Short mmCIF file of C-alpha atoms in Angstrom, two decimals:
data_model
loop_
_atom_site.label_atom_id
_atom_site.label_comp_id
_atom_site.label_asym_id
_atom_site.label_seq_id
_atom_site.Cartn_x
_atom_site.Cartn_y
_atom_site.Cartn_z
CA UNK A 1 0.21 0.52 0.15
CA UNK A 2 2.93 2.55 0.94
CA UNK A 3 4.49 1.62 -2.93
CA UNK A 4 1.26 2.28 -4.06
CA UNK A 5 0.86 5.82 -2.33
CA UNK A 6 4.76 6.47 -3.71
CA UNK A 7 5.61 4.50 -6.64
CA UNK A 8 8.39 6.85 -7.23
CA UNK A 9 10.19 4.73 -4.08
CA UNK A 10 9.84 1.76 -6.13
CA UNK A 11 13.49 2.10 -7.80
CA UNK A 12 14.73 2.92 -4.16
CA UNK A 13 13.55 -0.07 -2.60
CA UNK A 14 17.31 -1.62 -2.52
CA UNK A 15 18.52 1.54 -0.86
CA UNK A 16 15.50 2.01 1.93
CA UNK A 17 15.86 -1.35 3.11
CA UNK A 18 18.44 -0.49 5.83
CA UNK A 19 16.14 1.88 7.02
CA UNK A 20 12.83 -0.59 7.06
CA UNK A 21 14.56 -3.31 8.80
CA UNK A 22 15.97 -0.57 11.44
CA UNK A 23 12.30 0.82 11.76
CA UNK A 24 10.93 -2.95 11.87
CA UNK A 25 13.53 -3.63 15.10
CA UNK A 26 12.40 -0.76 16.62
CA UNK A 27 8.62 -1.38 16.46
CA UNK A 28 9.41 -5.36 17.69
CA UNK A 29 11.13 -4.14 20.87
CA UNK A 30 7.39 -2.32 21.95
CA UNK A 31 5.13 -4.12 23.54
CA UNK A 32 2.29 -5.42 21.58
CA UNK A 33 -0.16 -2.54 23.57
CA UNK A 34 2.22 0.35 23.17
CA UNK A 35 2.73 -0.71 19.06
CA UNK A 36 -1.43 -0.09 19.60
CA UNK A 37 -1.13 3.13 20.56
CA UNK A 38 1.56 4.18 18.52
CA UNK A 39 -0.04 2.78 15.37
CA UNK A 40 -3.42 5.01 16.05
CA UNK A 41 -1.78 8.23 16.65
CA UNK A 42 -1.01 7.63 12.49
CA UNK A 43 -3.92 6.06 11.65
CA UNK A 44 -6.94 6.31 14.49
CA UNK A 45 -8.97 3.29 12.50
CA UNK A 46 -5.63 0.85 11.44
CA UNK A 47 -7.06 -1.36 14.13
CA UNK A 48 -10.51 -1.60 12.70
CA UNK A 49 -11.41 -5.27 12.40
CA UNK A 50 -11.36 -6.01 8.61
CA UNK A 51 -11.83 -8.85 6.56
CA UNK A 52 -14.01 -11.00 8.92
CA UNK A 53 -16.49 -13.20 7.73
CA UNK A 54 -19.75 -12.99 9.54
CA UNK A 55 -23.08 -15.09 9.07
CA UNK A 56 -26.35 -15.10 10.19
CA UNK A 57 -27.87 -18.21 12.08
CA UNK A 58 -29.63 -21.47 9.74
CA UNK A 59 -33.54 -21.64 10.60
CA UNK A 60 -34.35 -25.01 12.17
CA UNK A 61 -36.77 -27.33 10.45
CA UNK A 62 -37.21 -24.91 7.38
CA UNK A 63 -38.24 -26.53 4.21
CA UNK A 64 -36.41 -24.90 1.10
CA UNK A 65 -38.49 -23.79 -1.64
CA UNK A 66 -41.66 -23.98 0.80
CA UNK A 67 -40.96 -21.07 2.88
CA UNK A 68 -42.35 -17.40 2.60
CA UNK A 69 -41.92 -13.97 4.27
CA UNK A 70 -42.75 -10.75 4.49
CA UNK A 71 -42.02 -7.13 4.03
CA UNK A 72 -44.48 -5.15 6.15
CA UNK A 73 -43.93 -1.35 5.83
CA UNK A 74 -46.48 1.25 7.09
CA UNK A 75 -46.64 4.19 4.52
CA UNK A 76 -46.75 6.73 7.08
CA UNK A 77 -43.56 7.80 6.58
CA UNK A 78 -40.03 6.91 5.02
CA UNK A 79 -37.93 3.92 6.41
CA UNK A 80 -34.91 4.48 8.67
CA UNK A 81 -32.23 2.43 10.01
CA UNK A 82 -33.94 0.07 11.70
CA UNK A 83 -36.75 -0.87 9.07
CA UNK A 84 -33.57 -1.52 6.63
CA UNK A 85 -31.94 -3.60 9.00
CA UNK A 86 -35.29 -5.93 9.29
CA UNK A 87 -35.86 -5.88 6.22
CA UNK A 88 -32.74 -6.97 5.16
CA UNK A 89 -33.22 -9.85 7.53
CA UNK A 90 -36.23 -11.51 5.65
CA UNK A 91 -34.86 -10.57 2.55
CA UNK A 92 -31.52 -12.99 3.46
CA UNK A 93 -33.47 -15.76 4.52
CA UNK A 94 -36.05 -16.05 1.70
CA UNK A 95 -33.10 -16.10 -1.03
CA UNK A 96 -31.28 -17.95 1.20
CA UNK A 97 -34.36 -20.85 1.64
CA UNK A 98 -35.46 -20.03 -1.90
CA UNK A 99 -38.54 -18.81 -0.59
CA UNK A 100 -41.39 -16.32 -1.23
CA UNK A 101 -40.85 -12.33 -0.12
CA UNK A 102 -44.08 -10.95 0.49
CA UNK A 103 -44.06 -6.95 -0.20
CA UNK A 104 -47.07 -5.94 2.22
CA UNK A 105 -48.18 -2.56 2.63
CA UNK A 106 -49.68 -2.22 5.87
CA UNK A 107 -52.00 1.42 4.78
CA UNK A 108 -55.21 0.74 7.16
CA UNK A 109 -54.79 4.18 8.93
CA UNK A 110 -56.23 7.27 6.41
CA UNK A 111 -55.24 9.79 8.03
CA UNK A 112 -51.57 9.38 8.01
CA UNK A 113 -50.46 6.81 4.98
CA UNK A 114 -49.67 8.61 1.77
CA UNK A 115 -48.69 7.68 -1.56
CA UNK A 116 -45.21 9.28 -1.68
CA UNK A 117 -44.49 7.19 1.76
CA UNK A 118 -45.58 4.27 -0.70
CA UNK A 119 -43.28 4.87 -3.40
CA UNK A 120 -40.66 6.04 -1.17
CA UNK A 121 -40.48 2.96 0.83
CA UNK A 122 -40.10 0.66 -2.39
CA UNK A 123 -37.47 2.79 -4.05
CA UNK A 124 -35.63 2.31 -0.72
CA UNK A 125 -35.63 -1.51 -0.75
CA UNK A 126 -34.44 -1.43 -4.31
CA UNK A 127 -31.69 0.76 -3.48
CA UNK A 128 -31.23 -1.47 -0.37
CA UNK A 129 -30.97 -4.74 -3.18
CA UNK A 130 -33.93 -5.92 -2.34
CA UNK A 131 -36.33 -7.61 -3.88
CA UNK A 132 -39.72 -9.67 -3.73
CA UNK A 133 -42.09 -11.80 -5.29
CA UNK A 134 -46.00 -10.67 -4.79
CA UNK A 135 -46.87 -6.84 -3.59
CA UNK A 136 -50.35 -6.30 -2.26
CA UNK A 137 -52.09 -3.74 0.18
CA UNK A 138 -54.03 -4.19 3.07
CA UNK A 139 -56.62 -1.56 2.25
CA UNK A 140 -57.59 -3.84 -1.39
CA UNK A 141 -58.95 -6.53 1.59
CA UNK A 142 -61.28 -4.41 3.52
CA UNK A 143 -64.48 -6.67 2.16
CA UNK A 144 -62.81 -9.96 3.57
CA UNK A 145 -62.16 -7.72 6.55
CA UNK A 146 -65.34 -6.91 6.97
CA UNK A 147 -66.89 -10.49 6.52
CA UNK A 148 -64.52 -11.96 8.71
CA UNK A 149 -65.30 -9.75 11.61
CA UNK A 150 -68.74 -10.44 10.80
CA UNK A 151 -68.02 -13.76 11.32
CA UNK A 152 -66.98 -12.80 14.64
CA UNK A 153 -70.16 -11.29 15.48
CA UNK A 154 -72.15 -13.76 14.49
CA UNK A 155 -70.21 -16.71 16.60
CA UNK A 156 -70.37 -14.22 19.81
CA UNK A 157 -66.21 -13.84 19.82
CA UNK A 158 -67.19 -10.20 19.21
CA UNK A 159 -69.21 -7.21 20.39
CA UNK A 160 -70.22 -3.42 19.41
CA UNK A 161 -69.37 -1.59 22.20
CA UNK A 162 -70.47 2.40 22.44
CA UNK A 163 -68.34 3.14 25.85
CA UNK A 164 -66.19 6.35 26.12
CA UNK A 165 -63.24 5.28 25.17
CA UNK A 166 -61.78 6.58 29.42
CA UNK A 167 -64.81 3.79 30.56
CA UNK A 168 -63.40 1.36 28.55
CA UNK A 169 -59.67 1.98 29.70
CA UNK A 170 -60.29 1.78 32.95
CA UNK A 171 -62.40 -0.83 32.90
CA UNK A 172 -59.33 -2.55 30.92
CA UNK A 173 -57.33 -1.91 33.72
CA UNK A 174 -59.62 -3.42 36.35
CA UNK A 175 -60.19 -6.60 34.19
CA UNK A 176 -64.01 -5.52 34.34
CA UNK A 177 -65.73 -6.88 30.81
CA UNK A 178 -67.61 -4.51 29.77
CA UNK A 179 -71.50 -4.37 29.63
CA UNK A 180 -71.57 -4.51 25.64
CA UNK A 181 -70.21 -7.55 25.94
CA UNK A 182 -73.57 -8.71 26.94
CA UNK A 183 -75.62 -7.33 23.58
CA UNK A 184 -77.81 -9.59 21.41
CA UNK A 185 -76.52 -10.45 18.03
CA UNK A 186 -79.20 -8.00 16.39
CA UNK A 187 -77.86 -5.02 18.18
CA UNK A 188 -74.10 -5.86 17.66
CA UNK A 189 -74.86 -6.24 13.91
CA UNK A 190 -77.25 -2.80 14.03
CA UNK A 191 -73.90 -1.47 15.24
CA UNK A 192 -71.59 -2.46 12.82
CA UNK A 193 -73.93 -1.63 9.69
CA UNK A 194 -74.57 2.37 11.29
CA UNK A 195 -70.58 1.61 11.48
CA UNK A 196 -70.02 0.67 8.29
CA UNK A 197 -72.55 2.99 6.71
CA UNK A 198 -71.57 6.34 7.97
CA UNK A 199 -74.07 7.03 10.07
CA UNK A 200 -72.10 6.79 13.59
CA UNK A 201 -69.66 9.55 13.80
CA UNK A 202 -65.92 8.75 15.17
CA UNK A 203 -65.42 7.82 18.56
CA UNK A 204 -69.11 6.93 18.92
CA UNK A 205 -68.82 3.14 18.49
CA UNK A 206 -66.34 0.34 18.30
CA UNK A 207 -66.22 -3.77 17.78
CA UNK A 208 -63.97 -5.27 20.16
CA UNK A 209 -62.73 -8.82 20.33
CA UNK A 210 -64.35 -10.77 23.31
CA UNK A 211 -60.87 -12.62 24.42
CA UNK A 212 -60.09 -13.38 28.02
CA UNK A 213 -60.11 -10.58 30.70
CA UNK A 214 -58.77 -13.01 33.28
CA UNK A 215 -55.60 -12.90 31.55
CA UNK A 216 -52.51 -11.91 32.64
CA UNK A 217 -51.20 -10.51 29.17
CA UNK A 218 -52.97 -6.93 29.25
CA UNK A 219 -53.19 -7.19 25.05
CA UNK A 220 -55.73 -9.72 25.64
CA UNK A 221 -58.35 -7.62 27.26
CA UNK A 222 -61.06 -7.61 25.28
CA UNK A 223 -58.82 -4.99 22.41
CA UNK A 224 -60.62 -2.90 19.71
CA UNK A 225 -60.43 -4.84 16.26
CA UNK A 226 -62.13 -2.18 13.95
CA UNK A 227 -62.86 1.79 14.66
CA UNK A 228 -64.51 4.62 13.09
CA UNK A 229 -62.50 6.57 10.78
CA UNK A 230 -63.68 8.51 7.83
CA UNK A 231 -60.89 10.33 6.63
CA UNK A 232 -60.29 10.23 2.99
CA UNK A 233 -57.48 7.34 2.12
CA UNK A 234 -54.55 7.87 -0.26
CA UNK A 235 -55.80 4.50 -2.15
CA UNK A 236 -59.40 3.96 -1.49
CA UNK A 237 -60.85 7.60 -1.18
CA UNK A 238 -63.80 7.93 1.22
CA UNK A 239 -65.29 4.32 0.15
CA UNK A 240 -64.72 2.74 3.94
CA UNK A 241 -65.77 4.12 7.29
CA UNK A 242 -64.60 1.30 9.27
CA UNK A 243 -60.69 0.61 9.40
CA UNK A 244 -59.00 -2.95 11.30
CA UNK A 245 -56.26 -2.38 13.63
CA UNK A 246 -53.34 -3.71 13.23
CA UNK A 247 -53.66 -6.81 15.66
CA UNK A 248 -56.54 -8.32 13.40
CA UNK A 249 -55.05 -7.38 10.15
CA UNK A 250 -51.26 -8.89 11.34
CA UNK A 251 -53.37 -12.22 12.56
CA UNK A 252 -55.06 -12.95 9.28
CA UNK A 253 -52.37 -11.71 6.78
CA UNK A 254 -49.25 -13.64 8.91
CA UNK A 255 -51.51 -16.91 8.61
CA UNK A 256 -50.71 -16.36 4.83
CA UNK A 257 -46.42 -16.92 5.47
CA UNK A 258 -44.66 -19.29 6.83
CA UNK A 259 -41.98 -17.72 8.98
CA UNK A 260 -42.61 -14.04 10.85
CA UNK A 261 -39.28 -12.03 11.65
CA UNK A 262 -40.72 -10.34 14.77
CA UNK A 263 -39.27 -8.23 17.54
CA UNK A 264 -39.06 -9.55 20.72
CA UNK A 265 -40.84 -6.82 22.38
CA UNK A 266 -43.99 -7.55 20.45
CA UNK A 267 -44.11 -11.06 22.14
CA UNK A 268 -47.46 -10.46 24.18
CA UNK A 269 -49.04 -9.71 20.78
CA UNK A 270 -48.80 -13.44 19.14
CA UNK A 271 -50.85 -15.16 21.82
CA UNK A 272 -53.78 -12.32 20.78
CA UNK A 273 -53.13 -12.70 17.26
CA UNK A 274 -53.31 -16.73 17.79
CA UNK A 275 -56.07 -16.30 19.33
CA UNK A 276 -57.13 -14.47 16.68
CA UNK A 277 -56.76 -17.15 14.19
CA UNK A 278 -58.14 -20.08 16.43
CA UNK A 279 -61.37 -17.98 16.71
CA UNK A 280 -61.94 -17.39 12.69
CA UNK A 281 -60.67 -21.28 12.60
CA UNK A 282 -57.66 -20.67 10.60
CA UNK A 283 -55.55 -23.85 10.61
CA UNK A 284 -51.79 -22.88 10.99
CA UNK A 285 -50.16 -20.24 12.86
CA UNK A 286 -46.65 -19.02 11.21
CA UNK A 287 -43.65 -19.55 13.07
CA UNK A 288 -42.48 -16.41 14.91
CA UNK A 289 -38.37 -16.26 14.92
CA UNK A 290 -38.01 -13.70 17.96
CA UNK A 291 -34.85 -11.33 18.11
CA UNK A 292 -34.17 -8.11 19.86
CA UNK A 293 -35.13 -4.52 17.55
CA UNK A 294 -31.91 -3.05 16.47
CA UNK A 295 -31.62 0.37 18.45
CA UNK A 296 -28.94 2.87 16.80
CA UNK A 297 -27.20 5.04 18.84
CA UNK A 298 -25.81 8.43 17.51
CA UNK A 299 -29.00 8.93 15.02
CA UNK A 300 -32.38 10.16 14.90
CA UNK A 301 -34.55 7.06 14.21
CA UNK A 302 -37.81 7.72 16.03
CA UNK A 303 -40.79 8.24 13.19
CA UNK A 304 -42.47 10.73 15.04
CA UNK A 305 -39.62 12.88 15.60
CA UNK A 306 -38.83 12.79 12.08
CA UNK A 307 -41.74 13.40 10.73
CA UNK A 308 -41.51 16.57 12.83
CA UNK A 309 -38.26 17.66 12.11
CA UNK A 310 -39.31 17.32 8.09
CA UNK A 311 -43.03 19.21 8.37
CA UNK A 312 -41.11 22.00 11.18
CA UNK A 313 -38.98 22.46 7.75
CA UNK A 314 -35.77 22.21 11.01
CA UNK A 315 -34.06 19.49 7.43
CA UNK A 316 -34.10 19.47 4.21
CA UNK A 317 -36.80 16.23 4.07
CA UNK A 318 -36.50 12.52 4.34
CA UNK A 319 -33.21 12.33 2.45
CA UNK A 320 -31.29 15.02 5.19
CA UNK A 321 -27.72 13.88 5.35
CA UNK A 322 -28.46 14.25 9.76
CA UNK A 323 -30.87 11.55 9.83
CA UNK A 324 -30.91 7.84 10.06
CA UNK A 325 -33.54 7.38 7.46
CA UNK A 326 -32.34 5.14 4.44
CA UNK A 327 -32.54 8.27 1.83
CA UNK A 328 -30.47 10.33 4.22
CA UNK A 329 -27.54 7.41 4.56
CA UNK A 330 -27.52 7.20 1.10
CA UNK A 331 -27.39 10.36 0.21
CA UNK A 332 -24.72 10.89 2.94
CA UNK A 333 -22.15 8.48 0.79
CA UNK A 334 -23.51 4.96 2.73
CA UNK A 335 -23.36 1.61 0.65
CA UNK A 336 -25.93 -0.41 0.46
CA UNK A 337 -23.99 -3.36 1.31
CA UNK A 338 -22.67 -1.83 4.34
CA UNK A 339 -26.15 -2.16 5.92
CA UNK A 340 -25.86 -5.65 5.09
CA UNK A 341 -22.92 -6.16 6.47
CA UNK A 342 -23.90 -4.22 9.65
CA UNK A 343 -26.80 -7.07 10.04
CA UNK A 344 -24.33 -9.49 10.04
CA UNK A 345 -21.69 -8.07 12.27
CA UNK A 346 -24.68 -7.55 14.44
CA UNK A 347 -26.38 -10.86 14.32
CA UNK A 348 -29.78 -12.26 15.91
CA UNK A 349 -30.15 -12.20 19.88
CA UNK A 350 -33.01 -11.97 22.43
CA UNK A 351 -30.57 -9.60 24.45
CA UNK A 352 -31.12 -5.79 23.25
CA UNK A 353 -28.65 -4.82 20.64
CA UNK A 354 -27.41 -1.62 20.66
CA UNK A 355 -25.39 -0.06 17.65
CA UNK A 356 -23.30 2.84 17.98
CA UNK A 357 -23.56 5.00 14.41
CA UNK A 358 -20.36 4.68 14.38
CA UNK A 359 -20.28 1.44 13.67
CA UNK A 360 -21.93 1.92 10.53
CA UNK A 361 -19.25 4.16 10.04
CA UNK A 362 -16.73 2.05 10.47
CA UNK A 363 -18.02 -0.77 7.98
CA UNK A 364 -18.44 2.22 5.38
CA UNK A 365 -14.90 3.78 5.40
CA UNK A 366 -13.52 0.00 5.26
CA UNK A 367 -15.55 -0.68 2.07
CA UNK A 368 -15.13 2.25 0.73
CA UNK A 369 -11.25 2.65 1.32
CA UNK A 370 -10.88 0.14 -1.44
CA UNK A 371 -13.28 1.27 -4.06
CA UNK A 372 -13.38 5.27 -4.39
CA UNK A 373 -9.91 6.86 -6.21
CA UNK A 374 -8.06 9.70 -4.33
CA UNK A 375 -7.83 13.34 -4.99
CA UNK A 376 -6.32 16.36 -3.40
CA UNK A 377 -8.48 19.40 -2.07
CA UNK A 378 -7.10 22.26 0.39
CA UNK A 379 -9.43 23.65 2.59
CA UNK A 380 -9.11 27.49 3.21
CA UNK A 381 -6.36 27.64 -0.01
CA UNK A 382 -2.99 29.76 0.14
CA UNK A 383 -0.86 30.11 -3.51
CA UNK A 384 2.33 28.82 -2.38
CA UNK A 385 5.24 29.79 -4.91
CA UNK A 386 8.04 27.60 -4.54
CA UNK A 387 11.59 29.03 -6.15
CA UNK A 388 13.74 26.95 -8.11
CA UNK A 389 11.04 24.75 -8.68
CA UNK A 390 11.37 22.40 -11.87
CA UNK A 391 9.33 21.64 -13.93
CA UNK A 392 8.05 18.11 -14.30
CA UNK A 393 5.04 15.56 -14.45
CA UNK A 394 3.83 14.41 -11.44
CA UNK A 395 2.35 11.06 -11.20
CA UNK A 396 -0.61 10.37 -8.52
CA UNK A 397 -2.18 6.98 -7.50
CA UNK A 398 -5.76 6.88 -8.14
CA UNK A 399 -6.64 4.53 -5.53
CA UNK A 400 -3.28 2.44 -3.35
CA UNK A 401 -5.23 -0.24 -3.89
CA UNK A 402 -4.78 -0.08 -7.97
CA UNK A 403 -2.26 0.30 -10.63
CA UNK A 404 -4.33 3.33 -12.07
CA UNK A 405 -2.88 6.51 -11.81
CA UNK A 406 -2.94 10.45 -13.45
CA UNK A 407 -0.86 12.85 -14.26
CA UNK A 408 -0.13 16.29 -13.26
CA UNK A 409 2.71 18.82 -14.81
CA UNK A 410 3.42 21.49 -11.55
CA UNK A 411 5.83 24.42 -12.58
CA UNK A 412 6.53 25.79 -8.43
CA UNK A 413 2.53 27.16 -8.02
CA UNK A 414 0.42 25.50 -5.73
CA UNK A 415 -2.30 25.72 -3.45
CA UNK A 416 -2.22 24.38 -0.11
CA UNK A 417 -4.56 24.43 3.00
CA UNK A 418 -3.68 27.59 5.26
CA UNK A 419 -3.18 25.34 8.00
CA UNK A 420 -0.34 23.57 6.68
CA UNK A 421 1.64 26.98 6.27
CA UNK A 422 4.36 26.83 9.16
CA UNK A 423 7.46 27.91 8.35
CA UNK A 424 10.64 25.02 7.24
CA UNK A 425 10.36 21.99 5.82
CA UNK A 426 6.76 20.50 4.25
CA UNK A 427 7.04 17.56 1.19
CA UNK A 428 4.00 17.90 -1.26
CA UNK A 429 2.69 14.96 -1.92
CA UNK A 430 4.82 12.36 -4.79
CA UNK A 431 6.21 16.06 -6.11
CA UNK A 432 9.21 17.03 -3.56
CA UNK A 433 10.41 18.69 -0.88
CA UNK A 434 9.55 21.95 -0.31
CA UNK A 435 10.89 25.06 2.67
CA UNK A 436 8.66 27.63 3.57
CA UNK A 437 10.35 30.71 4.26
CA UNK A 438 7.84 33.41 4.18
CA UNK A 439 3.90 33.27 5.16
CA UNK A 440 1.31 36.22 5.36
CA UNK A 441 -1.76 36.80 3.64
CA UNK A 442 -3.32 34.58 0.99
CA UNK A 443 0.41 33.67 0.10
CA UNK A 444 3.46 32.14 1.00
CA UNK A 445 7.06 31.94 -0.71
CA UNK A 446 9.19 28.38 -0.65
CA UNK A 447 12.22 27.01 -2.36
CA UNK A 448 12.95 23.64 -3.54
CA UNK A 449 15.44 21.50 -1.51
CA UNK A 450 15.29 17.95 -3.51
CA UNK A 451 12.60 15.12 -4.74
CA UNK A 452 13.99 11.87 -2.18
CA UNK A 453 11.60 11.58 0.85
CA UNK A 454 13.15 13.02 3.97
CA UNK A 455 12.63 11.37 7.06
CA UNK A 456 10.04 13.08 9.82
CA UNK A 457 9.27 15.79 7.80
CA UNK A 458 5.56 16.97 7.05
CA UNK A 459 3.84 15.21 4.06
CA UNK A 460 0.78 17.75 2.37
CA UNK A 461 -1.73 17.39 -0.41
CA UNK A 462 -1.87 20.66 -2.94
CA UNK A 463 -3.73 21.30 -5.76
CA UNK A 464 -1.98 23.13 -9.23
CA UNK A 465 -1.34 26.56 -8.67
CA UNK A 466 -2.56 28.11 -12.05
CA UNK A 467 -5.94 25.87 -11.64
CA UNK A 468 -8.36 24.26 -9.36
CA UNK A 469 -12.08 24.38 -8.69
CA UNK A 470 -14.09 25.81 -5.77
CA UNK A 471 -15.91 23.64 -3.83
CA UNK A 472 -17.87 23.44 -0.65
CA UNK A 473 -17.78 20.02 1.76
CA UNK A 474 -21.27 19.89 4.41
CA UNK A 475 -20.60 18.25 6.61
CA UNK A 476 -23.40 16.79 9.52
CA UNK A 477 -23.22 17.37 13.18
CA UNK A 478 -25.82 15.89 15.27
CA UNK A 479 -29.20 17.35 15.20
CA UNK A 480 -29.48 17.21 19.04
CA UNK A 481 -27.03 18.01 21.79
CA UNK A 482 -26.60 15.82 25.09
CA UNK A 483 -29.84 17.09 26.70
CA UNK A 484 -31.65 16.77 23.91
CA UNK A 485 -32.11 20.29 22.97
CA UNK A 486 -32.10 21.05 18.72
CA UNK A 487 -28.82 21.54 17.47
CA UNK A 488 -29.08 24.59 15.37
CA UNK A 489 -25.39 24.53 13.62
CA UNK A 490 -25.93 20.99 12.94
CA UNK A 491 -24.54 21.54 8.88
CA UNK A 492 -21.37 22.99 8.68
CA UNK A 493 -19.17 24.30 5.66
CA UNK A 494 -15.64 23.51 4.09
CA UNK A 495 -14.59 25.77 1.74
CA UNK A 496 -11.87 25.22 -0.34
CA UNK A 497 -10.08 24.03 -3.48
CA UNK A 498 -10.09 20.91 -5.45
CA UNK A 499 -7.99 19.71 -8.24
CA UNK A 500 -9.86 20.11 -11.89
CA UNK A 501 -10.38 16.45 -12.08
CA UNK A 502 -13.25 16.33 -9.76
CA UNK A 503 -15.38 18.82 -12.33
CA UNK A 504 -15.71 15.88 -14.95
CA UNK A 505 -17.21 13.55 -12.28
CA UNK A 506 -20.81 12.47 -12.38
CA UNK A 507 -23.55 13.79 -10.00
CA UNK A 508 -23.50 11.21 -7.03
CA UNK A 509 -19.62 10.37 -7.77
CA UNK A 510 -17.91 9.42 -4.25
CA UNK A 511 -14.06 10.08 -4.14
CA UNK A 512 -11.75 10.43 -0.99
CA UNK A 513 -9.99 13.76 -0.58
CA UNK A 514 -6.77 12.54 0.50
CA UNK A 515 -5.90 14.12 4.74
CA UNK A 516 -9.70 15.58 5.10
CA UNK A 517 -12.32 12.52 3.98
CA UNK A 518 -14.30 10.53 2.01
CA UNK A 519 -17.13 12.48 -0.13
CA UNK A 520 -20.26 12.17 -2.33
CA UNK A 521 -20.71 15.03 -4.87
CA UNK A 522 -23.78 16.89 -5.38
CA UNK A 523 -25.49 19.17 -7.98
CA UNK A 524 -23.41 22.38 -5.81
CA UNK A 525 -21.78 20.82 -3.38
CA UNK A 526 -20.13 17.87 -2.07
CA UNK A 527 -21.23 15.85 1.38
CA UNK A 528 -18.50 14.90 3.84
CA UNK A 529 -19.56 11.07 4.18
CA UNK A 530 -16.96 10.06 6.81
CA UNK A 531 -13.82 11.93 7.94
#
C-alpha cells in the first residue's frame, strides 16, 4: 500500500531496506499495547477489524423452496436504518432458502398513509438491493376483513361497544368486562352496519374482541379490532368508514406466510394473534422467530421525531444527511452493502442490541477505502510559490490498491491548506520537498529542496497553482445535543479548492479527498461521508 501511494520509491527500495529493517527492529522492541497506541496516532482506524466473515444463523426445520417471509411497511413515513436491517433480514432468509418474499403495505390508517411514502418505501427497498415476489395493500382487503369481523360477531367472539374511551380504558385496567359484551347479536349487527354505512360518528362505537379478561397478558383484555375513521384514504378514497387495527390484520395476513421475523418486544401480541386465528378457524400459525430490535445510537430514528423535523422544515427533507433514514444515509454516501454487513456483524439475539452509529461508519469507511479514487482538496487555500522548482510531471495514484494513476504537470505554483502553512520543511505529496521561508496573507514563499523523501517531514496535499475548482463540502453534525436540545448549527461548510479532475466526475460520485475525508458529489456541493 505504501509503494502504491509513493510509486517513485519502487526504484529505490534497495537503498531503503536498511532504514526499513531498522524501523522494524525498533517496533518489535515495543510491547503489543505500545505498538497499538503508536499505530493509532498515525491512523485512528488502523485497528478496525477487517475482512472478518460474519454469517447469520440457520433457521431450524425450514423447508427449502416452501417458505415465505414478509416486508410489512406502514406507508406513514420513510424507512430508517432500523427498518432497513429488519427488511434485509427477511430478504436474506427468503433468498437463502429459495422462499417467497411478500411486500405488504399495512395502510389501514387513512389519516397518515400517503402514496408518496409507498413510493419512497419501494425506492428505499430497491436501493438496498431487496427484491420481492408479491406486492399487495391491506386496504384492498377491507371486504375480506369486514366478512371476518361479521363472522366473529355472529359466533359471539366480538361485540360492539359504545362506551367512552376513558371508561373502556379504566374497565380494562380493572379487568372488568364491558356490559356491552352481553348485547344480543341483532344489536351488535345493527351497530356494525351503522358504523359501516357512516351513520355513527367517529368515537361513537367500536368493535371489540371477546378475548380473556383474566389473562395476565394485557393485550388479551377485549381489545378494539375495528374503529370508525372517515378520513379520506390515499388509495380507497372515502368508500370505507370503518378500519381494522393492527392485531386483527396481522393475525390474518401472517397466516398466509410460513415465517414471521418479529421484534421480541412484541412477544405478547403473538398470544392475541393466535387467539384471533383460532376464533376465525384458521388452521396454521406462522413460525415466529424473535429477535431484539436494533437500537441505533447516535442517529435520529424515531418516526414521529423525524416527521416533525421534516414538517417543521428543521431539516431539508427525509433525505437530509443528518437523519438516520435510508434516504439520508444513502445520500450521505453509505453503500447499500454496508447495511447488510452491519446486520451480519450485529447478528440475531433476543438480548438488547444497541449499535453505535460509529459502527456503521467504520464498516462503510472500510468498504469505501478500496473502491473510491483519491483526489486532492485544500481547505481555506493559500498560494505557495516555490523558487527554483523544476517543471515536472507528477504521477499520482488514483487508489493505493490499484495501479491506476493520473499525471499532473507542476511548475512551482501550488495551493495548499492554510493550516499546513508553517515555516520550515514540508513535502508536497508525490512531488518534492519545499522549505517555506515566508508566510502572510493568502500567499507563502518557499524554495525547492529535493525530490528524495526526508524522514519526519510533514507530507501535505496540494492543488496545482494555475488551476483548481472552488468546492464546498457540507458536514453533518448531531441534530441534538446530549440534553436533547436542537443543535441550530448542525450543518457546517468547509470551503476550499480541489483539483480540476473532479469537475468531470458525475453527480453521485464518491471519492476520497486525501487527508480530509470520503465525500460524495451533489449538484452544487459535496457531502462529507466520513473524515
